[in-house]
Amino acid sequence: MNTITKRNKWTYSVGCIGRDMIFILVSMFMLPYIQYTMNLTVAQFSAISTIMIFSRVWDAFNDPIMGMIIENSRLKGGKFRPWVMLGGVSNFAITILLFLVRPTGWAFVLFFGIAYIAWGMTFTINDIAYWSLLPNLSSNNDERNELTNLVLIFASIGQFIAGGLIPILVTGNAVWMYKVLGISISFIFLAFTLLTYFGVSERIVVEEKQGKVNLKKMYSILFKNDQLIIVAIALLLYTIAIELFMAFGINFFYFEFGYGGVQLTIFTVFFALGSLTALLVFPFLTKHYKRMKIMGIGTLISVIGYLSFLSLGYLIPMNEIILYTSAFFIFFGLNLFFVVLVVMTANVIEYNEIKTGERNESIIFSIRPFMTKLGAALQQAIVTLVLIISGVYVYSQQIADLEIQKSQGLLQEISSQANVILSSATPKMLLMLRIGMGLIPMISIVIAYLLIKSKYTITEEKYDQILIDLAKIKLDK
């Protein structure tokens, strides 16, 4: 049973900061960037959303293929690290282009379609390779729990930095500030990619010669592993829960509190604190409770947060303290749920090895981004429908006109005019935003928990026995 070195532990986990900063920039703020800084018709905006949905579905199906490519690779720099570097450098360049190049009308739609699909594919290369490194660095159950938790802590820091600063920095001068942030965050991502590449040393795993993995074998690995299928569905539902809440966030806060971004930044601080607190207490909880119990606690706490959020302005008066507290509860619970789910996914690798004699780390870990991107595609479809049907998009285009005039020097201050536009929103419009942001996510996470509770069978005891059995098999050989 191999153990992890301090150098690997810290350079691997800290490297996640830049990855999550650039991911939040594009996944959470690309649509608001387009919505509030580009003058597009409903047809053009719908085309943009369709491209985003297609790109995420394509990326989802591309993930296992990328996993297969990595699984078959034997490069000089290692099995995983060269792909981390290749994906990181190419994604760095494309992200800068996404925020610098601004053609208008259908020309922008065409440019965006090419650049956004390329962005997703290059991030996939980096993402699959990065997560495939995790089980390579340690097979010790406690160390793997600790490493997973540490990675998610630094991921939360990256999410907090990007998610907290972007709303307050861009509002009122969005065209220029998105350019500045796009370049800055891209260079930060590149720096952390270099840290991971040069800092981490891969463990050389001696495996039986198992031949190249082809498409037929890849899908056999994915769909004949019953535990992997359960984890995959839970990941899809979790993604819908967390992505919808964040995707509607900027619109919700603009329409509820005005065109400022301050409340969204405070909200981001509280959800980051909730995330970090969950990850800090997770090691303590693992010493006293089994993973399934921890997942149940996380689900319950997140549901309490969702119910509080949904009640504000309807059953109880809108109150910022309760709003921020609900964010803390939601993300505390969701992160407890997710860290358990990541460990469960990692443990499927040894389960697969005892069943088939092959580890196939890259293919198995490709299921996480695969389902994440499918969930993101569903989220994008829901968000687009709500924005168009509710009328929110029409309002946001009026604000986009103001932002464009500000960038051209025609206006000095636009907040007061933007607030006049936002204040004319109807109660029905606000209710649709609330349902999309709170009710659908809450239902999704409850279903995910019930599925894992009833169908996932790799308990701590079973996993330890699998490791013992694998050790015996290797000794016999």
Short mmCIF file of C-alpha atoms in Angstrom, two decimals:
data_model
loop_
_atom_site.label_atom_id
_atom_site.label_comp_id
_atom_site.label_asym_id
_atom_site.label_seq_id
_atom_site.Cartn_x
_atom_site.Cartn_y
_atom_site.Cartn_z
CA MET A 1 0.00 0.00 0.00
CA ASN A 2 1.75 3.18 -1.18
CA THR A 3 1.74 6.44 0.79
CA ILE A 4 1.86 10.02 -0.47
CA THR A 5 4.87 12.33 -0.14
CA LYS A 6 4.50 15.85 1.27
CA ARG A 7 5.66 17.37 -2.01
CA ASN A 8 3.05 15.49 -4.01
CA LYS A 9 0.37 16.22 -1.44
CA TRP A 10 0.82 19.99 -1.52
CA THR A 11 1.82 20.70 -5.12
CA TYR A 12 -1.06 18.56 -6.37
CA SER A 13 -3.72 20.05 -4.10
CA VAL A 14 -2.59 23.70 -4.26
CA GLY A 15 -2.54 23.44 -8.04
CA CYS A 16 -6.32 23.22 -7.97
CA ILE A 17 -6.67 26.92 -7.09
CA GLY A 18 -5.94 28.16 -10.60
CA ARG A 19 -8.01 25.43 -12.24
CA ASP A 20 -11.12 26.37 -10.30
CA MET A 21 -10.61 30.08 -10.80
CA ILE A 22 -10.61 29.71 -14.58
CA PHE A 23 -13.46 27.20 -14.44
CA ILE A 24 -15.63 29.59 -12.39
CA LEU A 25 -14.76 32.47 -14.74
CA VAL A 26 -16.04 30.60 -17.80
CA SER A 27 -18.71 28.29 -16.37
CA MET A 28 -20.35 30.79 -14.01
CA PHE A 29 -19.69 34.16 -15.67
CA MET A 30 -19.53 33.53 -19.41
CA LEU A 31 -23.31 33.71 -19.79
CA PRO A 32 -23.65 36.91 -17.67
CA TYR A 33 -20.72 38.38 -19.64
CA ILE A 34 -22.63 37.81 -22.87
CA GLN A 35 -25.99 38.71 -21.35
CA TYR A 36 -24.88 42.03 -19.85
CA THR A 37 -22.15 43.23 -22.27
CA MET A 38 -23.18 42.00 -25.75
CA ASN A 39 -26.03 43.47 -27.78
CA LEU A 40 -27.60 40.29 -29.17
CA THR A 41 -31.11 39.50 -30.37
CA VAL A 42 -33.13 36.76 -28.69
CA ALA A 43 -32.34 34.52 -31.69
CA GLN A 44 -28.60 35.17 -31.34
CA PHE A 45 -28.70 34.63 -27.57
CA SER A 46 -30.63 31.39 -28.11
CA ALA A 47 -27.97 30.31 -30.62
CA ILE A 48 -25.25 31.07 -28.07
CA SER A 49 -27.07 29.00 -25.46
CA THR A 50 -27.53 26.16 -27.95
CA ILE A 51 -23.79 26.23 -28.66
CA MET A 52 -23.07 26.06 -24.92
CA ILE A 53 -25.43 23.11 -24.50
CA PHE A 54 -23.95 21.30 -27.51
CA SER A 55 -20.41 22.01 -26.31
CA ARG A 56 -21.10 20.59 -22.87
CA VAL A 57 -22.78 17.48 -24.27
CA TRP A 58 -19.89 17.02 -26.71
CA ASP A 59 -17.40 17.49 -23.87
CA ALA A 60 -19.29 14.94 -21.80
CA PHE A 61 -18.95 12.27 -24.47
CA ASN A 62 -15.41 13.42 -25.23
CA ASP A 63 -14.35 12.86 -21.60
CA PRO A 64 -14.29 9.03 -21.72
CA ILE A 65 -12.51 9.23 -25.09
CA MET A 66 -9.89 11.49 -23.52
CA GLY A 67 -9.68 9.06 -20.65
CA MET A 68 -9.06 6.27 -23.16
CA ILE A 69 -6.30 8.28 -24.86
CA ILE A 70 -4.59 8.94 -21.53
CA GLU A 71 -5.03 5.30 -20.51
CA ASN A 72 -3.23 4.20 -23.67
CA SER A 73 -0.46 6.80 -23.41
CA ARG A 74 3.02 6.11 -22.11
CA LEU A 75 4.78 9.46 -22.40
CA LYS A 76 8.25 10.34 -21.17
CA GLY A 77 6.96 12.74 -18.53
CA GLY A 78 4.54 10.20 -17.10
CA LYS A 79 1.09 8.84 -17.81
CA PHE A 80 -0.86 11.89 -16.55
CA ARG A 81 1.40 14.94 -16.03
CA PRO A 82 2.11 15.74 -19.72
CA TRP A 83 -1.63 15.92 -20.39
CA VAL A 84 -2.09 18.28 -17.42
CA MET A 85 0.45 20.60 -19.04
CA LEU A 86 -0.89 20.29 -22.61
CA GLY A 87 -4.47 20.98 -21.56
CA GLY A 88 -3.44 23.81 -19.25
CA VAL A 89 -1.34 25.76 -21.75
CA SER A 90 -3.86 25.48 -24.59
CA ASN A 91 -6.78 26.38 -22.31
CA PHE A 92 -4.86 29.41 -21.04
CA ALA A 93 -4.57 30.80 -24.58
CA ILE A 94 -8.19 30.14 -25.57
CA THR A 95 -9.57 31.75 -22.39
CA ILE A 96 -7.77 34.99 -23.20
CA LEU A 97 -9.27 35.00 -26.70
CA LEU A 98 -12.78 34.43 -25.32
CA PHE A 99 -12.67 37.72 -23.39
CA LEU A 100 -10.56 39.80 -25.79
CA VAL A 101 -12.25 39.17 -29.14
CA ARG A 102 -15.63 40.94 -29.45
CA PRO A 103 -17.18 40.88 -32.93
CA THR A 104 -20.86 41.79 -33.09
CA GLY A 105 -24.08 40.00 -34.03
CA TRP A 106 -23.85 36.66 -35.82
CA ALA A 107 -20.09 37.09 -36.26
CA PHE A 108 -19.77 36.86 -32.48
CA VAL A 109 -21.99 33.77 -32.46
CA LEU A 110 -19.66 32.10 -34.99
CA PHE A 111 -16.49 33.09 -33.13
CA PHE A 112 -17.95 32.03 -29.80
CA GLY A 113 -19.01 28.65 -31.17
CA ILE A 114 -15.47 27.82 -32.27
CA ALA A 115 -13.70 29.25 -29.22
CA TYR A 116 -16.09 27.85 -26.60
CA ILE A 117 -15.97 24.31 -27.98
CA ALA A 118 -12.16 24.54 -28.11
CA TRP A 119 -12.14 25.81 -24.51
CA GLY A 120 -14.17 22.83 -23.33
CA MET A 121 -11.98 20.31 -25.14
CA THR A 122 -8.72 21.75 -23.79
CA PHE A 123 -10.07 21.97 -20.24
CA THR A 124 -11.15 18.33 -20.58
CA ILE A 125 -7.57 17.30 -21.35
CA ASN A 126 -6.32 19.04 -18.21
CA ASP A 127 -9.24 17.94 -16.03
CA ILE A 128 -9.18 14.22 -16.84
CA ALA A 129 -5.42 14.01 -16.37
CA TYR A 130 -5.49 16.01 -13.13
CA TRP A 131 -8.14 13.90 -11.42
CA SER A 132 -6.64 10.66 -12.72
CA LEU A 133 -3.50 11.53 -10.76
CA LEU A 134 -5.35 11.40 -7.44
CA PRO A 135 -5.69 7.61 -7.05
CA ASN A 136 -2.18 7.24 -8.49
CA LEU A 137 -0.65 9.20 -5.61
CA SER A 138 -1.97 6.95 -2.81
CA SER A 139 -3.99 3.77 -2.35
CA ASN A 140 -4.21 4.22 1.43
CA ASN A 141 -7.87 4.86 2.28
CA ASP A 142 -7.21 7.48 4.98
CA GLU A 143 -4.62 9.29 2.86
CA ARG A 144 -6.91 9.27 -0.13
CA ASN A 145 -9.70 10.79 1.99
CA GLU A 146 -7.28 13.44 3.26
CA LEU A 147 -5.91 14.25 -0.19
CA THR A 148 -9.38 14.45 -1.74
CA ASN A 149 -10.46 16.78 1.04
CA LEU A 150 -7.35 18.96 0.68
CA VAL A 151 -7.85 19.27 -3.08
CA LEU A 152 -11.44 20.37 -2.55
CA ILE A 153 -10.36 22.93 0.07
CA PHE A 154 -8.01 24.59 -2.42
CA ALA A 155 -10.64 24.25 -5.15
CA SER A 156 -13.04 26.14 -2.87
CA ILE A 157 -10.42 28.84 -2.34
CA GLY A 158 -10.13 29.25 -6.11
CA GLN A 159 -13.90 29.34 -6.47
CA PHE A 160 -14.19 31.89 -3.66
CA ILE A 161 -11.54 34.21 -5.12
CA ALA A 162 -13.08 34.20 -8.60
CA GLY A 163 -16.73 33.98 -7.55
CA GLY A 164 -16.34 36.68 -4.89
CA LEU A 165 -14.29 39.24 -6.78
CA ILE A 166 -15.73 39.07 -10.30
CA PRO A 167 -19.29 40.35 -9.51
CA ILE A 168 -18.11 43.36 -7.55
CA LEU A 169 -15.32 44.24 -10.01
CA VAL A 170 -17.26 44.02 -13.28
CA THR A 171 -20.54 45.76 -12.43
CA GLY A 172 -20.72 49.21 -14.00
CA ASN A 173 -17.63 48.75 -16.18
CA ALA A 174 -18.18 45.19 -17.38
CA VAL A 175 -16.74 45.29 -20.91
CA TRP A 176 -13.30 46.45 -19.79
CA MET A 177 -13.13 44.51 -16.51
CA TYR A 178 -14.04 41.17 -18.09
CA LYS A 179 -11.04 41.65 -20.41
CA VAL A 180 -8.75 42.41 -17.47
CA LEU A 181 -10.03 39.48 -15.43
CA GLY A 182 -9.94 37.09 -18.39
CA ILE A 183 -6.23 37.80 -18.92
CA SER A 184 -5.34 37.87 -15.21
CA ILE A 185 -7.09 34.63 -14.27
CA SER A 186 -5.65 32.89 -17.34
CA PHE A 187 -2.10 33.68 -16.20
CA ILE A 188 -2.91 32.55 -12.66
CA PHE A 189 -4.20 29.26 -14.08
CA LEU A 190 -1.02 28.83 -16.11
CA ALA A 191 1.15 29.40 -13.02
CA PHE A 192 -0.69 26.75 -10.99
CA THR A 193 -0.57 24.33 -13.92
CA LEU A 194 3.21 24.67 -13.97
CA LEU A 195 3.27 24.08 -10.20
CA THR A 196 1.40 20.80 -10.60
CA TYR A 197 3.44 19.64 -13.57
CA PHE A 198 6.86 20.30 -12.06
CA GLY A 199 5.92 19.58 -8.45
CA VAL A 200 4.15 16.21 -8.67
CA SER A 201 5.97 12.92 -9.16
CA GLU A 202 3.83 10.11 -10.53
CA ARG A 203 3.95 6.64 -9.05
CA ILE A 204 4.86 4.02 -11.62
CA VAL A 205 2.21 1.31 -11.40
CA VAL A 206 3.30 -2.06 -12.71
CA GLU A 207 0.27 -3.65 -14.36
CA GLU A 208 -0.31 -6.74 -16.35
CA LYS A 209 -0.15 -6.03 -20.06
CA GLN A 210 -3.74 -5.33 -20.93
CA GLY A 211 -3.50 -3.99 -24.45
CA LYS A 212 -4.83 -0.77 -25.82
CA VAL A 213 -8.23 0.39 -24.67
CA ASN A 214 -10.58 0.87 -27.63
CA LEU A 215 -14.02 2.48 -27.73
CA LYS A 216 -15.84 -0.83 -27.28
CA LYS A 217 -13.77 -1.71 -24.23
CA MET A 218 -14.10 1.81 -22.87
CA TYR A 219 -17.89 1.73 -22.86
CA SER A 220 -17.77 -1.79 -21.45
CA ILE A 221 -15.74 -0.48 -18.50
CA LEU A 222 -18.13 2.42 -17.96
CA PHE A 223 -21.47 0.68 -18.30
CA LYS A 224 -20.75 -2.79 -16.93
CA ASN A 225 -19.52 -1.46 -13.60
CA ASP A 226 -22.69 -1.23 -11.52
CA GLN A 227 -21.14 0.96 -8.82
CA LEU A 228 -19.74 3.40 -11.36
CA ILE A 229 -23.19 3.85 -12.91
CA ILE A 230 -24.69 4.70 -9.49
CA VAL A 231 -21.95 7.24 -8.78
CA ALA A 232 -22.39 8.73 -12.26
CA ILE A 233 -26.11 9.37 -11.84
CA ALA A 234 -25.52 10.90 -8.41
CA LEU A 235 -22.87 13.19 -9.91
CA LEU A 236 -25.32 14.32 -12.59
CA LEU A 237 -27.96 15.21 -10.01
CA TYR A 238 -25.42 16.94 -7.77
CA THR A 239 -24.21 19.02 -10.71
CA ILE A 240 -27.74 20.16 -11.51
CA ALA A 241 -28.24 21.10 -7.86
CA ILE A 242 -25.11 23.21 -7.49
CA GLU A 243 -24.89 24.68 -11.01
CA LEU A 244 -28.46 25.96 -11.15
CA PHE A 245 -28.04 27.72 -7.82
CA MET A 246 -24.93 29.54 -9.06
CA ALA A 247 -26.14 30.11 -12.64
CA PHE A 248 -29.19 32.10 -11.56
CA GLY A 249 -27.26 33.90 -8.83
CA ILE A 250 -26.17 37.05 -10.64
CA ASN A 251 -29.64 37.63 -12.12
CA PHE A 252 -31.34 36.95 -8.78
CA PHE A 253 -29.19 39.49 -6.94
CA TYR A 254 -29.48 42.16 -9.62
CA PHE A 255 -33.27 41.94 -9.61
CA GLU A 256 -33.66 41.63 -5.83
CA PHE A 257 -31.02 44.13 -4.64
CA GLY A 258 -30.08 46.33 -7.59
CA TYR A 259 -27.16 46.66 -10.00
CA GLY A 260 -24.25 46.61 -7.61
CA GLY A 261 -22.78 43.18 -7.02
CA VAL A 262 -22.04 43.79 -3.33
CA GLN A 263 -24.72 41.41 -2.03
CA LEU A 264 -23.61 38.70 -4.47
CA THR A 265 -20.04 39.08 -3.25
CA ILE A 266 -21.16 38.77 0.40
CA PHE A 267 -23.28 35.78 -0.60
CA THR A 268 -20.21 34.26 -2.27
CA VAL A 269 -18.19 34.77 0.92
CA PHE A 270 -20.81 32.85 2.90
CA PHE A 271 -21.08 29.99 0.41
CA ALA A 272 -17.26 29.81 0.34
CA LEU A 273 -17.19 29.71 4.14
CA GLY A 274 -19.79 26.96 4.06
CA SER A 275 -17.73 25.00 1.55
CA LEU A 276 -14.47 25.43 3.45
CA THR A 277 -16.05 24.62 6.81
CA ALA A 278 -17.47 21.40 5.39
CA LEU A 279 -14.08 20.40 4.05
CA LEU A 280 -12.32 21.28 7.30
CA VAL A 281 -14.71 19.22 9.43
CA PHE A 282 -14.78 16.30 6.98
CA PRO A 283 -11.58 14.64 8.35
CA PHE A 284 -13.04 14.87 11.87
CA LEU A 285 -16.34 13.38 10.72
CA THR A 286 -14.61 10.45 9.00
CA LYS A 287 -13.11 9.45 12.35
CA HIS A 288 -16.54 9.17 13.94
CA TYR A 289 -18.98 8.39 11.13
CA LYS A 290 -19.07 6.24 8.03
CA ARG A 291 -19.22 7.93 4.63
CA MET A 292 -22.91 7.18 4.11
CA LYS A 293 -23.78 8.89 7.40
CA ILE A 294 -21.73 11.95 6.45
CA MET A 295 -23.50 12.15 3.10
CA GLY A 296 -26.86 12.01 4.88
CA ILE A 297 -25.84 14.86 7.21
CA GLY A 298 -24.77 16.93 4.22
CA THR A 299 -28.04 16.33 2.39
CA LEU A 300 -30.14 17.30 5.42
CA ILE A 301 -28.20 20.52 6.03
CA SER A 302 -28.43 21.55 2.36
CA VAL A 303 -32.20 20.95 2.35
CA ILE A 304 -32.56 23.21 5.41
CA GLY A 305 -30.64 25.88 3.49
CA TYR A 306 -32.77 25.51 0.36
CA LEU A 307 -36.02 25.73 2.33
CA SER A 308 -34.81 28.90 4.07
CA PHE A 309 -33.86 30.43 0.73
CA LEU A 310 -37.21 29.55 -0.87
CA SER A 311 -39.14 31.01 2.06
CA LEU A 312 -37.56 34.47 1.85
CA GLY A 313 -39.95 37.07 0.49
CA TYR A 314 -42.86 34.62 0.50
CA LEU A 315 -43.33 32.92 3.87
CA ILE A 316 -40.98 35.27 5.71
CA PRO A 317 -39.78 38.80 4.84
CA MET A 318 -36.62 39.15 2.74
CA ASN A 319 -33.72 39.30 5.18
CA GLU A 320 -30.09 39.45 4.12
CA ILE A 321 -28.80 37.65 7.23
CA ILE A 322 -31.11 34.69 6.60
CA LEU A 323 -30.20 34.79 2.90
CA TYR A 324 -26.46 34.57 3.60
CA THR A 325 -27.01 31.92 6.27
CA SER A 326 -28.98 29.82 3.79
CA ALA A 327 -26.01 30.03 1.39
CA PHE A 328 -23.72 28.78 4.15
CA PHE A 329 -26.01 25.81 4.90
CA ILE A 330 -26.53 24.92 1.24
CA PHE A 331 -22.85 24.85 0.35
CA PHE A 332 -21.79 23.26 3.64
CA GLY A 333 -24.18 20.41 2.94
CA LEU A 334 -23.40 20.11 -0.78
CA ASN A 335 -19.65 19.98 -0.16
CA LEU A 336 -20.00 17.26 2.46
CA PHE A 337 -22.04 15.35 -0.10
CA PHE A 338 -19.52 15.95 -2.89
CA VAL A 339 -16.33 15.06 -1.02
CA VAL A 340 -17.89 11.72 -0.06
CA LEU A 341 -18.92 11.21 -3.68
CA VAL A 342 -15.38 11.87 -4.96
CA VAL A 343 -13.96 9.31 -2.52
CA MET A 344 -16.64 6.84 -3.61
CA THR A 345 -15.62 7.39 -7.24
CA ALA A 346 -11.94 6.83 -6.44
CA ASN A 347 -12.76 3.58 -4.62
CA VAL A 348 -14.51 2.25 -7.71
CA ILE A 349 -11.03 1.93 -9.30
CA GLU A 350 -9.98 -0.89 -6.95
CA TYR A 351 -13.47 -2.38 -7.26
CA ASN A 352 -12.95 -2.44 -11.02
CA GLU A 353 -9.48 -3.94 -10.58
CA ILE A 354 -10.70 -6.83 -8.41
CA LYS A 355 -13.49 -7.55 -10.91
CA THR A 356 -11.53 -7.23 -14.15
CA GLY A 357 -7.83 -7.23 -13.26
CA GLU A 358 -7.43 -3.70 -14.68
CA ARG A 359 -7.42 -0.32 -12.93
CA ASN A 360 -8.34 2.00 -15.85
CA GLU A 361 -8.03 5.12 -13.66
CA SER A 362 -8.40 7.66 -16.46
CA ILE A 363 -11.53 6.08 -17.90
CA ILE A 364 -13.19 5.64 -14.51
CA PHE A 365 -12.33 9.16 -13.37
CA SER A 366 -13.58 10.55 -16.69
CA ILE A 367 -17.08 9.73 -15.42
CA ARG A 368 -16.91 12.70 -13.02
CA PRO A 369 -16.42 15.40 -15.68
CA PHE A 370 -18.64 13.38 -18.06
CA MET A 371 -21.65 13.65 -15.75
CA THR A 372 -20.67 17.13 -14.59
CA LYS A 373 -20.84 18.40 -18.17
CA LEU A 374 -24.07 16.59 -18.94
CA GLY A 375 -25.50 18.22 -15.83
CA ALA A 376 -24.12 21.58 -16.94
CA ALA A 377 -25.81 21.13 -20.33
CA LEU A 378 -29.15 20.48 -18.64
CA GLN A 379 -28.54 23.47 -16.39
CA GLN A 380 -27.81 25.67 -19.41
CA ALA A 381 -31.04 24.59 -21.09
CA ILE A 382 -33.08 25.34 -17.96
CA VAL A 383 -31.40 28.72 -17.42
CA THR A 384 -31.92 29.80 -21.04
CA LEU A 385 -35.59 28.84 -20.99
CA VAL A 386 -36.19 30.69 -17.73
CA LEU A 387 -34.33 33.83 -18.85
CA ILE A 388 -36.22 34.04 -22.15
CA ILE A 389 -39.69 32.90 -21.02
CA SER A 390 -39.67 35.05 -17.87
CA GLY A 391 -38.53 38.14 -19.77
CA VAL A 392 -35.32 38.54 -17.78
CA TYR A 393 -33.20 38.49 -20.96
CA VAL A 394 -35.05 41.49 -22.44
CA TYR A 395 -34.32 43.48 -19.27
CA SER A 396 -30.65 42.44 -19.26
CA GLN A 397 -30.24 43.64 -22.86
CA GLN A 398 -31.31 47.12 -21.83
CA ILE A 399 -28.51 47.04 -19.25
CA ALA A 400 -26.09 45.68 -21.87
CA ASP A 401 -26.81 48.81 -23.95
CA LEU A 402 -25.76 50.93 -20.97
CA GLU A 403 -22.56 48.89 -20.44
CA ILE A 404 -21.60 49.21 -24.11
CA GLN A 405 -22.16 52.98 -24.02
CA LYS A 406 -20.04 53.14 -20.84
CA SER A 407 -17.20 51.26 -22.58
CA GLN A 408 -17.39 53.74 -25.50
CA GLY A 409 -17.16 56.73 -23.15
CA LEU A 410 -20.71 57.89 -23.90
CA LEU A 411 -21.86 57.46 -20.29
CA GLN A 412 -19.99 58.01 -17.03
CA GLU A 413 -22.27 56.28 -14.52
CA ILE A 414 -24.94 53.70 -15.32
CA SER A 415 -26.03 52.17 -11.99
CA SER A 416 -29.02 54.45 -11.42
CA GLN A 417 -30.38 53.85 -14.93
CA ALA A 418 -29.81 50.11 -14.57
CA ASN A 419 -31.69 50.06 -11.27
CA VAL A 420 -34.69 51.77 -12.88
CA ILE A 421 -34.80 48.94 -15.44
CA LEU A 422 -34.44 46.22 -12.79
CA SER A 423 -37.09 47.69 -10.49
CA SER A 424 -39.77 47.16 -13.16
CA ALA A 425 -39.48 43.35 -12.95
CA THR A 426 -42.76 41.50 -12.25
CA PRO A 427 -43.43 39.14 -9.28
CA LYS A 428 -43.90 36.24 -11.74
CA MET A 429 -40.43 36.86 -13.16
CA LEU A 430 -38.86 36.79 -9.70
CA LEU A 431 -40.78 33.63 -8.75
CA MET A 432 -39.46 31.81 -11.83
CA LEU A 433 -35.91 32.77 -10.89
CA ARG A 434 -36.45 31.49 -7.34
CA ILE A 435 -37.85 28.12 -8.47
CA GLY A 436 -34.97 27.57 -10.86
CA MET A 437 -32.41 28.60 -8.25
CA GLY A 438 -33.82 26.75 -5.23
CA LEU A 439 -36.61 24.22 -5.73
CA ILE A 440 -35.19 22.20 -8.65
CA PRO A 441 -31.72 21.94 -7.02
CA MET A 442 -33.20 20.79 -3.70
CA ILE A 443 -35.18 18.00 -5.38
CA SER A 444 -32.09 16.93 -7.34
CA ILE A 445 -29.81 16.53 -4.31
CA VAL A 446 -32.42 14.57 -2.35
CA ILE A 447 -32.86 12.10 -5.22
CA ALA A 448 -29.06 11.74 -5.50
CA TYR A 449 -28.76 10.89 -1.81
CA LEU A 450 -31.56 8.34 -1.91
CA LEU A 451 -29.96 6.66 -4.93
CA ILE A 452 -26.54 6.33 -3.25
CA LYS A 453 -28.08 5.15 0.01
CA SER A 454 -30.02 2.36 -1.69
CA LYS A 455 -27.58 1.22 -4.42
CA TYR A 456 -23.93 1.99 -3.55
CA THR A 457 -22.31 -1.02 -1.85
CA ILE A 458 -18.57 -0.26 -1.50
CA THR A 459 -18.51 0.38 2.24
CA GLU A 460 -15.32 1.08 4.19
CA GLU A 461 -15.14 -2.57 5.22
CA LYS A 462 -15.66 -3.83 1.69
CA TYR A 463 -13.01 -1.47 0.31
CA ASP A 464 -10.43 -2.63 2.89
CA GLN A 465 -11.17 -6.24 1.97
CA ILE A 466 -10.71 -5.42 -1.72
CA LEU A 467 -7.23 -4.01 -0.96
CA ILE A 468 -6.32 -7.17 0.99
CA ASP A 469 -7.53 -9.37 -1.86
CA LEU A 470 -5.61 -7.35 -4.44
CA ALA A 471 -2.42 -7.58 -2.38
CA LYS A 472 -2.80 -11.37 -2.18
CA ILE A 473 -3.34 -11.63 -5.93
CA LYS A 474 -0.18 -9.61 -6.63
CA LEU A 475 1.84 -11.71 -4.17
CA ASP A 476 0.66 -14.92 -5.81
CA LYS A 477 1.84 -13.62 -9.17
#
